[in-house]
């Protein structure tokens, strides 16, 4: 209403995302990088289209999950094999918004980002290619309408300091990595722990080059 440009500095991402028309995400200073600025964008794009692993892991609570995948070309689609678990992602131009960009990763190992809120207990469309993981839940936290499920998978750890902090690595065993799923509490009525089959929302996955 005032028509005055205002710069507001905060460590609270909820404050930043709700108050800012544009948000600049800054990383801690490092002599190895030219700038601390990681991404300056609208709150919506920061959440849905993070530029890199730092922004992806910083925006959102609980933090985004990260795991490795090996990309292979399979005809007109790409196959992302997740080492350590029997889960393959079948990526096509129809189900993957960034499909053409991911094409350049063929034959390489990438980092896949999965936000906790994009796991589901039921697939949107059940086919033989619907990706899911079997999660042995260690801890469940009821937070009103949502429940946070914490579990481990025998996947290789993503070898970046920032992602280790975001995913609380070190709290689990040496060979496993801690993950979080955020599900509707209503969907978990009667659940008292143990294994769950969690389905992945492929269009909502993020893919980052391993560095």
PDB file of C-alpha atoms in Angstrom:
ATOM      1  CA  UNK A   1       0.000   0.000   0.000  1.00  0.00           C
ATOM      2  CA  UNK A   2       2.897   2.362   0.721  1.00  0.00           C
ATOM      3  CA  UNK A   3       4.551   1.639  -2.605  1.00  0.00           C
ATOM      4  CA  UNK A   4       7.942   1.429  -0.894  1.00  0.00           C
ATOM      5  CA  UNK A   5      10.444  -1.332  -1.597  1.00  0.00           C
ATOM      6  CA  UNK A   6      11.442  -2.967   1.680  1.00  0.00           C
ATOM      7  CA  UNK A   7      14.288  -5.382   2.415  1.00  0.00           C
ATOM      8  CA  UNK A   8      13.565  -7.574   5.434  1.00  0.00           C
ATOM      9  CA  UNK A   9      16.188  -9.930   6.854  1.00  0.00           C
ATOM     10  CA  UNK A  10      15.093 -12.988   8.821  1.00  0.00           C
ATOM     11  CA  UNK A  11      16.223 -16.498   9.739  1.00  0.00           C
ATOM     12  CA  UNK A  12      12.579 -17.639   9.896  1.00  0.00           C
ATOM     13  CA  UNK A  13      11.610 -19.149   6.542  1.00  0.00           C
ATOM     14  CA  UNK A  14       7.873 -19.059   7.359  1.00  0.00           C
ATOM     15  CA  UNK A  15       8.191 -15.346   8.007  1.00  0.00           C
ATOM     16  CA  UNK A  16      10.101 -14.884   4.752  1.00  0.00           C
ATOM     17  CA  UNK A  17       7.696 -16.974   2.658  1.00  0.00           C
ATOM     18  CA  UNK A  18       4.568 -15.251   3.997  1.00  0.00           C
ATOM     19  CA  UNK A  19       5.841 -11.655   3.974  1.00  0.00           C
ATOM     20  CA  UNK A  20       8.018 -11.553   0.874  1.00  0.00           C
ATOM     21  CA  UNK A  21       6.987 -10.999  -2.735  1.00  0.00           C
ATOM     22  CA  UNK A  22      10.480 -12.243  -3.577  1.00  0.00           C
ATOM     23  CA  UNK A  23      12.792 -14.125  -1.238  1.00  0.00           C
ATOM     24  CA  UNK A  24      16.571 -14.296  -1.475  1.00  0.00           C
ATOM     25  CA  UNK A  25      18.029 -17.502  -0.005  1.00  0.00           C
ATOM     26  CA  UNK A  26      21.568 -16.968   1.277  1.00  0.00           C
ATOM     27  CA  UNK A  27      24.098 -19.672   2.143  1.00  0.00           C
ATOM     28  CA  UNK A  28      26.809 -19.224   4.789  1.00  0.00           C
ATOM     29  CA  UNK A  29      29.870 -17.418   3.423  1.00  0.00           C
ATOM     30  CA  UNK A  30      32.526 -19.616   1.874  1.00  0.00           C
ATOM     31  CA  UNK A  31      35.749 -18.490   0.146  1.00  0.00           C
ATOM     32  CA  UNK A  32      35.156 -21.255  -2.431  1.00  0.00           C
ATOM     33  CA  UNK A  33      32.060 -19.594  -3.908  1.00  0.00           C
ATOM     34  CA  UNK A  34      31.603 -16.278  -5.715  1.00  0.00           C
ATOM     35  CA  UNK A  35      28.392 -15.351  -3.916  1.00  0.00           C
ATOM     36  CA  UNK A  36      26.302 -16.465  -0.957  1.00  0.00           C
ATOM     37  CA  UNK A  37      23.093 -15.821  -2.932  1.00  0.00           C
ATOM     38  CA  UNK A  38      21.605 -19.189  -3.939  1.00  0.00           C
ATOM     39  CA  UNK A  39      18.237 -18.147  -5.411  1.00  0.00           C
ATOM     40  CA  UNK A  40      16.072 -15.036  -5.496  1.00  0.00           C
ATOM     41  CA  UNK A  41      12.515 -15.866  -6.469  1.00  0.00           C
ATOM     42  CA  UNK A  42       8.864 -15.905  -5.491  1.00  0.00           C
ATOM     43  CA  UNK A  43       8.000 -18.098  -2.477  1.00  0.00           C
ATOM     44  CA  UNK A  44       6.068 -20.472  -4.753  1.00  0.00           C
ATOM     45  CA  UNK A  45       9.004 -21.046  -7.108  1.00  0.00           C
ATOM     46  CA  UNK A  46      11.445 -21.483  -4.221  1.00  0.00           C
ATOM     47  CA  UNK A  47       9.260 -24.327  -2.976  1.00  0.00           C
ATOM     48  CA  UNK A  48       8.342 -25.940  -6.307  1.00  0.00           C
ATOM     49  CA  UNK A  49      11.454 -25.158  -8.399  1.00  0.00           C
ATOM     50  CA  UNK A  50      14.546 -24.906  -6.183  1.00  0.00           C
ATOM     51  CA  UNK A  51      17.726 -24.212  -8.164  1.00  0.00           C
ATOM     52  CA  UNK A  52      20.057 -26.436  -6.173  1.00  0.00           C
ATOM     53  CA  UNK A  53      20.432 -28.804  -3.229  1.00  0.00           C
ATOM     54  CA  UNK A  54      20.945 -26.000  -0.734  1.00  0.00           C
ATOM     55  CA  UNK A  55      17.675 -24.245  -1.561  1.00  0.00           C
ATOM     56  CA  UNK A  56      15.810 -27.557  -1.852  1.00  0.00           C
ATOM     57  CA  UNK A  57      16.968 -28.682   1.570  1.00  0.00           C
ATOM     58  CA  UNK A  58      16.536 -25.312   3.242  1.00  0.00           C
ATOM     59  CA  UNK A  59      12.988 -24.474   2.113  1.00  0.00           C
ATOM     60  CA  UNK A  60      10.254 -26.615   3.655  1.00  0.00           C
ATOM     61  CA  UNK A  61       9.630 -28.239   7.029  1.00  0.00           C
ATOM     62  CA  UNK A  62      10.216 -31.102   7.565  1.00  0.00           C
ATOM     63  CA  UNK A  63      13.157 -30.833   5.182  1.00  0.00           C
ATOM     64  CA  UNK A  64      13.304 -32.487   1.782  1.00  0.00           C
ATOM     65  CA  UNK A  65      14.631 -36.063   1.634  1.00  0.00           C
ATOM     66  CA  UNK A  66      17.640 -36.757  -0.599  1.00  0.00           C
ATOM     67  CA  UNK A  67      18.834 -40.050  -2.101  1.00  0.00           C
ATOM     68  CA  UNK A  68      20.968 -41.170  -5.005  1.00  0.00           C
ATOM     69  CA  UNK A  69      19.688 -42.557  -8.304  1.00  0.00           C
ATOM     70  CA  UNK A  70      21.475 -43.836 -11.398  1.00  0.00           C
ATOM     71  CA  UNK A  71      19.914 -42.560 -14.643  1.00  0.00           C
ATOM     72  CA  UNK A  72      19.659 -44.890 -17.637  1.00  0.00           C
ATOM     73  CA  UNK A  73      18.134 -44.297 -21.062  1.00  0.00           C
ATOM     74  CA  UNK A  74      15.339 -46.799 -21.835  1.00  0.00           C
ATOM     75  CA  UNK A  75      13.889 -46.005 -25.248  1.00  0.00           C
ATOM     76  CA  UNK A  76      11.668 -42.939 -25.028  1.00  0.00           C
ATOM     77  CA  UNK A  77      11.906 -42.808 -21.249  1.00  0.00           C
ATOM     78  CA  UNK A  78      14.514 -42.639 -18.540  1.00  0.00           C
ATOM     79  CA  UNK A  79      14.986 -45.172 -15.780  1.00  0.00           C
ATOM     80  CA  UNK A  80      16.233 -43.966 -12.401  1.00  0.00           C
ATOM     81  CA  UNK A  81      17.512 -46.854 -10.297  1.00  0.00           C
ATOM     82  CA  UNK A  82      17.776 -46.142  -6.578  1.00  0.00           C
ATOM     83  CA  UNK A  83      20.711 -48.143  -5.151  1.00  0.00           C
ATOM     84  CA  UNK A  84      20.105 -50.116  -1.984  1.00  0.00           C
ATOM     85  CA  UNK A  85      16.351 -50.589  -2.433  1.00  0.00           C
ATOM     86  CA  UNK A  86      14.215 -52.308  -5.062  1.00  0.00           C
ATOM     87  CA  UNK A  87      12.721 -49.106  -6.446  1.00  0.00           C
ATOM     88  CA  UNK A  88      12.984 -47.836 -10.013  1.00  0.00           C
ATOM     89  CA  UNK A  89      11.545 -44.572 -11.295  1.00  0.00           C
ATOM     90  CA  UNK A  90      10.169 -44.654 -14.836  1.00  0.00           C
ATOM     91  CA  UNK A  91      10.467 -41.078 -16.091  1.00  0.00           C
ATOM     92  CA  UNK A  92       8.678 -39.824 -19.210  1.00  0.00           C
ATOM     93  CA  UNK A  93       7.949 -36.428 -20.737  1.00  0.00           C
ATOM     94  CA  UNK A  94       4.384 -36.814 -19.476  1.00  0.00           C
ATOM     95  CA  UNK A  95       5.071 -37.571 -15.797  1.00  0.00           C
ATOM     96  CA  UNK A  96       8.269 -35.560 -15.291  1.00  0.00           C
ATOM     97  CA  UNK A  97       8.190 -31.760 -15.855  1.00  0.00           C
ATOM     98  CA  UNK A  98      12.005 -31.574 -16.018  1.00  0.00           C
ATOM     99  CA  UNK A  99      12.333 -34.629 -18.288  1.00  0.00           C
ATOM    100  CA  UNK A 100      14.298 -32.881 -21.059  1.00  0.00           C
ATOM    101  CA  UNK A 101      16.773 -31.417 -18.582  1.00  0.00           C
ATOM    102  CA  UNK A 102      17.232 -34.820 -16.913  1.00  0.00           C
ATOM    103  CA  UNK A 103      18.122 -36.306 -20.314  1.00  0.00           C
ATOM    104  CA  UNK A 104      21.563 -34.765 -19.924  1.00  0.00           C
ATOM    105  CA  UNK A 105      22.065 -36.887 -16.782  1.00  0.00           C
ATOM    106  CA  UNK A 106      21.764 -40.182 -18.702  1.00  0.00           C
ATOM    107  CA  UNK A 107      24.532 -42.533 -17.612  1.00  0.00           C
ATOM    108  CA  UNK A 108      25.209 -40.501 -14.473  1.00  0.00           C
ATOM    109  CA  UNK A 109      24.366 -40.630 -10.796  1.00  0.00           C
ATOM    110  CA  UNK A 110      22.052 -37.844  -9.598  1.00  0.00           C
ATOM    111  CA  UNK A 111      20.458 -36.754  -6.341  1.00  0.00           C
ATOM    112  CA  UNK A 112      16.682 -37.146  -6.137  1.00  0.00           C
ATOM    113  CA  UNK A 113      14.751 -34.859  -3.809  1.00  0.00           C
ATOM    114  CA  UNK A 114      11.437 -35.967  -2.274  1.00  0.00           C
ATOM    115  CA  UNK A 115       9.457 -33.636  -0.055  1.00  0.00           C
ATOM    116  CA  UNK A 116       7.879 -35.441   2.950  1.00  0.00           C
ATOM    117  CA  UNK A 117       4.400 -34.234   1.970  1.00  0.00           C
ATOM    118  CA  UNK A 118       4.595 -35.887  -1.460  1.00  0.00           C
ATOM    119  CA  UNK A 119       4.589 -39.445  -0.140  1.00  0.00           C
ATOM    120  CA  UNK A 120       1.156 -41.085  -0.240  1.00  0.00           C
ATOM    121  CA  UNK A 121      -0.398 -44.287   1.077  1.00  0.00           C
ATOM    122  CA  UNK A 122      -2.333 -44.827  -2.156  1.00  0.00           C
ATOM    123  CA  UNK A 123      -1.022 -44.279  -5.694  1.00  0.00           C
ATOM    124  CA  UNK A 124      -2.772 -41.778  -7.937  1.00  0.00           C
ATOM    125  CA  UNK A 125      -2.696 -44.388 -10.684  1.00  0.00           C
ATOM    126  CA  UNK A 126      -1.728 -47.999  -9.943  1.00  0.00           C
ATOM    127  CA  UNK A 127       0.400 -49.569 -12.705  1.00  0.00           C
ATOM    128  CA  UNK A 128       3.309 -51.979 -12.805  1.00  0.00           C
ATOM    129  CA  UNK A 129       5.596 -48.938 -12.940  1.00  0.00           C
ATOM    130  CA  UNK A 130       4.138 -47.146  -9.901  1.00  0.00           C
ATOM    131  CA  UNK A 131       7.157 -46.517  -7.626  1.00  0.00           C
ATOM    132  CA  UNK A 132       6.883 -47.269  -3.931  1.00  0.00           C
ATOM    133  CA  UNK A 133       9.153 -48.003  -1.010  1.00  0.00           C
ATOM    134  CA  UNK A 134       8.706 -50.273   1.979  1.00  0.00           C
ATOM    135  CA  UNK A 135       9.347 -48.176   5.086  1.00  0.00           C
ATOM    136  CA  UNK A 136       9.968 -49.661   8.521  1.00  0.00           C
ATOM    137  CA  UNK A 137       8.797 -46.746  10.648  1.00  0.00           C
ATOM    138  CA  UNK A 138      10.938 -45.994  13.698  1.00  0.00           C
ATOM    139  CA  UNK A 139       9.087 -43.002  15.109  1.00  0.00           C
ATOM    140  CA  UNK A 140       5.712 -41.380  14.373  1.00  0.00           C
ATOM    141  CA  UNK A 141       4.842 -37.856  15.497  1.00  0.00           C
ATOM    142  CA  UNK A 142       1.223 -36.726  15.574  1.00  0.00           C
ATOM    143  CA  UNK A 143       1.030 -32.967  14.917  1.00  0.00           C
ATOM    144  CA  UNK A 144      -2.683 -32.389  14.595  1.00  0.00           C
ATOM    145  CA  UNK A 145      -3.947 -32.989  11.037  1.00  0.00           C
ATOM    146  CA  UNK A 146      -0.547 -34.371   9.959  1.00  0.00           C
ATOM    147  CA  UNK A 147       1.658 -37.190  11.192  1.00  0.00           C
ATOM    148  CA  UNK A 148       5.416 -37.266  10.598  1.00  0.00           C
ATOM    149  CA  UNK A 149       6.818 -40.746  10.025  1.00  0.00           C
ATOM    150  CA  UNK A 150      10.568 -41.226  10.485  1.00  0.00           C
ATOM    151  CA  UNK A 151      12.171 -44.309   8.968  1.00  0.00           C
ATOM    152  CA  UNK A 152      15.452 -45.598   7.547  1.00  0.00           C
ATOM    153  CA  UNK A 153      16.410 -47.098   4.199  1.00  0.00           C
ATOM    154  CA  UNK A 154      19.563 -49.063   3.265  1.00  0.00           C
ATOM    155  CA  UNK A 155      20.545 -46.438   0.691  1.00  0.00           C
ATOM    156  CA  UNK A 156      23.968 -44.800   0.265  1.00  0.00           C
ATOM    157  CA  UNK A 157      24.261 -41.522   2.111  1.00  0.00           C
ATOM    158  CA  UNK A 158      24.259 -38.405  -0.034  1.00  0.00           C
ATOM    159  CA  UNK A 159      27.789 -37.147   0.403  1.00  0.00           C
ATOM    160  CA  UNK A 160      27.205 -33.465   1.115  1.00  0.00           C
ATOM    161  CA  UNK A 161      27.558 -31.750   4.476  1.00  0.00           C
ATOM    162  CA  UNK A 162      24.410 -29.667   4.037  1.00  0.00           C
ATOM    163  CA  UNK A 163      22.205 -32.616   3.158  1.00  0.00           C
ATOM    164  CA  UNK A 164      23.573 -34.520   6.145  1.00  0.00           C
ATOM    165  CA  UNK A 165      22.441 -31.679   8.401  1.00  0.00           C
ATOM    166  CA  UNK A 166      19.031 -31.408   6.718  1.00  0.00           C
ATOM    167  CA  UNK A 167      18.369 -35.132   7.056  1.00  0.00           C
ATOM    168  CA  UNK A 168      19.747 -35.562  10.604  1.00  0.00           C
ATOM    169  CA  UNK A 169      22.243 -38.137   9.412  1.00  0.00           C
ATOM    170  CA  UNK A 170      24.171 -39.668  12.242  1.00  0.00           C
ATOM    171  CA  UNK A 171      21.004 -40.370  14.202  1.00  0.00           C
ATOM    172  CA  UNK A 172      20.492 -43.645  12.346  1.00  0.00           C
ATOM    173  CA  UNK A 173      22.779 -46.638  11.810  1.00  0.00           C
ATOM    174  CA  UNK A 174      25.972 -46.476   9.782  1.00  0.00           C
ATOM    175  CA  UNK A 175      24.488 -48.130   6.694  1.00  0.00           C
ATOM    176  CA  UNK A 176      21.055 -46.507   6.697  1.00  0.00           C
ATOM    177  CA  UNK A 177      19.725 -43.031   6.145  1.00  0.00           C
ATOM    178  CA  UNK A 178      16.910 -41.293   7.993  1.00  0.00           C
ATOM    179  CA  UNK A 179      13.882 -40.180   5.954  1.00  0.00           C
ATOM    180  CA  UNK A 180      10.644 -38.406   6.807  1.00  0.00           C
ATOM    181  CA  UNK A 181       7.139 -38.719   5.359  1.00  0.00           C
ATOM    182  CA  UNK A 182       4.345 -36.272   6.156  1.00  0.00           C
ATOM    183  CA  UNK A 183       0.930 -37.911   5.888  1.00  0.00           C
ATOM    184  CA  UNK A 184      -2.648 -37.087   6.827  1.00  0.00           C
ATOM    185  CA  UNK A 185      -3.385 -38.246  10.375  1.00  0.00           C
ATOM    186  CA  UNK A 186      -6.839 -39.283   9.188  1.00  0.00           C
ATOM    187  CA  UNK A 187      -5.262 -41.768   6.764  1.00  0.00           C
ATOM    188  CA  UNK A 188      -3.281 -43.346   9.623  1.00  0.00           C
ATOM    189  CA  UNK A 189      -6.166 -44.046  11.993  1.00  0.00           C
ATOM    190  CA  UNK A 190      -5.542 -47.496  13.477  1.00  0.00           C
ATOM    191  CA  UNK A 191      -1.839 -47.529  12.515  1.00  0.00           C
ATOM    192  CA  UNK A 192       0.348 -48.497  15.480  1.00  0.00           C
ATOM    193  CA  UNK A 193       3.778 -48.791  13.896  1.00  0.00           C
ATOM    194  CA  UNK A 194       5.603 -51.237  11.658  1.00  0.00           C
ATOM    195  CA  UNK A 195       6.099 -51.376   7.902  1.00  0.00           C
ATOM    196  CA  UNK A 196       4.195 -49.153   5.482  1.00  0.00           C
ATOM    197  CA  UNK A 197       4.212 -49.034   1.697  1.00  0.00           C
ATOM    198  CA  UNK A 198       4.738 -45.436   0.646  1.00  0.00           C
ATOM    199  CA  UNK A 199       4.105 -44.327  -2.927  1.00  0.00           C
ATOM    200  CA  UNK A 200       6.131 -41.606  -4.658  1.00  0.00           C
ATOM    201  CA  UNK A 201       4.524 -38.722  -6.520  1.00  0.00           C
ATOM    202  CA  UNK A 202       6.816 -38.773  -9.587  1.00  0.00           C
ATOM    203  CA  UNK A 203       5.782 -35.368 -11.036  1.00  0.00           C
ATOM    204  CA  UNK A 204       6.775 -33.787  -7.709  1.00  0.00           C
ATOM    205  CA  UNK A 205      10.288 -35.262  -7.580  1.00  0.00           C
ATOM    206  CA  UNK A 206      13.347 -33.038  -7.955  1.00  0.00           C
ATOM    207  CA  UNK A 207      16.579 -34.053  -9.681  1.00  0.00           C
ATOM    208  CA  UNK A 208      19.960 -32.459  -8.999  1.00  0.00           C
ATOM    209  CA  UNK A 209      23.378 -33.044 -10.493  1.00  0.00           C
ATOM    210  CA  UNK A 210      25.774 -34.787  -8.121  1.00  0.00           C
ATOM    211  CA  UNK A 211      28.671 -32.487  -7.269  1.00  0.00           C
TER     212      UNK A 211
END
